[in-house]
Amino acid sequence: MAKKIAYIVESNLGSYILGQMIIPQLEEDRHYAKVIGMFFIHDNVYILMKGNPLAERLAKLHKEKGIYLQACDQCVYMRNLADKIIEEAKIGCFPDFYVKVLDEADMIITI
């Protein structure tokens, strides 16, 4: 059985790693690990903006695979993006993310 993992998207390469590696693997059911959540921090909250093609793909994965999506509240508010994030993504802090994924996740990986 595949391990259940959650990602913290922190790196300045977050968009590239998701767009070129992880999202295509998830879309093609070849990621192997079951992704249960993603938490976006720093400038990676821009990935979740309405109209961003990556955000639309993540919204679809949320609906199809139940992947929990969350943007860091302080990162979103600092950038005045609260009303610009896709509706499938929640806004919150680390404890909110942990409540959603910690009991299920075998690993939390920072990318």
Coordinates of C-alpha atoms in Angstrom, one line a residue:
M1 CA 0.0 0.0 0.0
A2 CA 1.3 3.5 -0.9
K3 CA 2.4 5.8 1.9
K4 CA 0.2 8.9 2.5
I5 CA 2.2 12.1 2.3
A6 CA 1.6 15.8 2.5
Y7 CA 3.7 18.5 1.0
I8 CA 4.8 21.9 2.3
V9 CA 5.5 24.0 -0.7
E10 CA 8.2 26.3 0.4
S11 CA 11.0 26.4 -2.2
N12 CA 11.4 29.1 -4.8
L13 CA 11.2 26.2 -7.2
G14 CA 7.8 25.1 -5.9
S15 CA 6.0 26.1 -9.1
Y16 CA 8.5 24.2 -11.2
I17 CA 8.5 21.1 -9.0
L18 CA 4.7 21.0 -8.9
G19 CA 4.1 21.9 -12.5
Q20 CA 6.7 19.7 -14.1
M21 CA 6.9 16.8 -11.7
I22 CA 4.3 16.2 -9.1
I23 CA 1.1 17.4 -10.7
P24 CA 1.7 15.5 -14.0
Q25 CA 2.4 12.4 -12.0
L26 CA -0.8 12.8 -9.9
E27 CA -2.8 13.5 -13.1
E28 CA -1.4 10.3 -14.7
D29 CA -1.8 8.2 -11.5
R30 CA 1.9 7.4 -11.4
H31 CA 3.0 9.4 -8.3
Y32 CA 2.9 6.2 -6.2
A33 CA 2.5 7.9 -2.9
K34 CA -1.0 9.1 -2.0
V35 CA -0.9 12.9 -1.6
I36 CA -3.4 14.0 1.1
G37 CA -2.5 17.7 1.4
M38 CA -0.4 20.6 0.2
F39 CA 0.4 23.7 2.3
F40 CA 1.7 26.7 0.3
I41 CA 3.9 29.3 2.1
H42 CA 5.9 32.4 1.1
D43 CA 5.5 33.4 -2.6
N44 CA 4.2 29.9 -3.4
V45 CA 0.7 31.2 -2.4
Y46 CA 0.6 32.8 -5.8
I47 CA 0.4 29.3 -7.3
L48 CA -3.2 29.1 -5.8
M49 CA -4.4 32.3 -7.5
K50 CA -7.6 32.1 -9.6
G51 CA -6.7 32.0 -13.3
N52 CA -3.3 30.4 -12.7
P53 CA -3.2 27.2 -14.8
L54 CA -1.5 25.3 -11.9
A55 CA -4.2 26.4 -9.6
E56 CA -6.8 25.1 -11.9
R57 CA -5.0 21.7 -12.2
L58 CA -4.7 21.6 -8.4
A59 CA -8.4 22.4 -8.0
K60 CA -9.2 19.5 -10.3
L61 CA -7.0 17.2 -8.3
H62 CA -8.7 18.4 -5.1
K63 CA -12.0 17.4 -6.5
E64 CA -10.9 14.1 -8.0
K65 CA -8.5 12.9 -5.3
G66 CA -9.5 14.8 -2.2
I67 CA -6.1 16.6 -1.8
Y68 CA -6.4 19.2 0.9
L69 CA -5.0 22.6 -0.3
Q70 CA -4.1 25.3 2.1
A71 CA -2.4 28.7 1.7
C72 CA -0.5 30.3 4.7
D73 CA -2.7 32.9 6.2
Q74 CA 0.0 35.4 6.9
C75 CA 1.6 34.9 3.5
V76 CA -1.8 35.5 1.8
Y77 CA -2.8 38.6 3.9
M78 CA 0.6 40.2 3.5
R79 CA 0.2 40.0 -0.3
N80 CA -3.5 41.0 -0.3
L81 CA -4.5 37.8 -2.0
A82 CA -7.3 36.5 0.3
D83 CA -10.0 37.1 -2.4
K84 CA -7.8 35.9 -5.2
I85 CA -7.2 32.3 -4.1
I86 CA -9.1 29.4 -5.7
E87 CA -12.1 28.4 -3.6
E88 CA -10.8 24.8 -3.2
A89 CA -7.9 26.2 -1.1
K90 CA -8.3 27.1 2.6
I91 CA -6.4 29.9 4.2
G92 CA -4.8 29.1 7.6
C93 CA -1.7 28.5 9.6
F94 CA 0.4 25.4 10.4
P95 CA -1.8 24.1 13.2
D96 CA -4.8 24.2 10.7
F97 CA -2.8 22.2 8.2
Y98 CA -1.7 19.7 10.8
V99 CA -5.2 19.1 12.0
K100 CA -6.2 18.2 8.5
V101 CA -3.2 15.9 7.6
L102 CA -1.2 14.8 10.7
D103 CA -3.3 11.9 11.8
E104 CA -3.3 10.4 8.2
A105 CA 0.1 11.3 6.9
D106 CA 3.0 8.9 7.0
M107 CA 5.3 11.7 5.9
I108 CA 5.3 15.5 5.5
I109 CA 7.8 16.6 2.9
T110 CA 9.0 20.1 2.2
I111 CA 9.6 21.0 -1.4

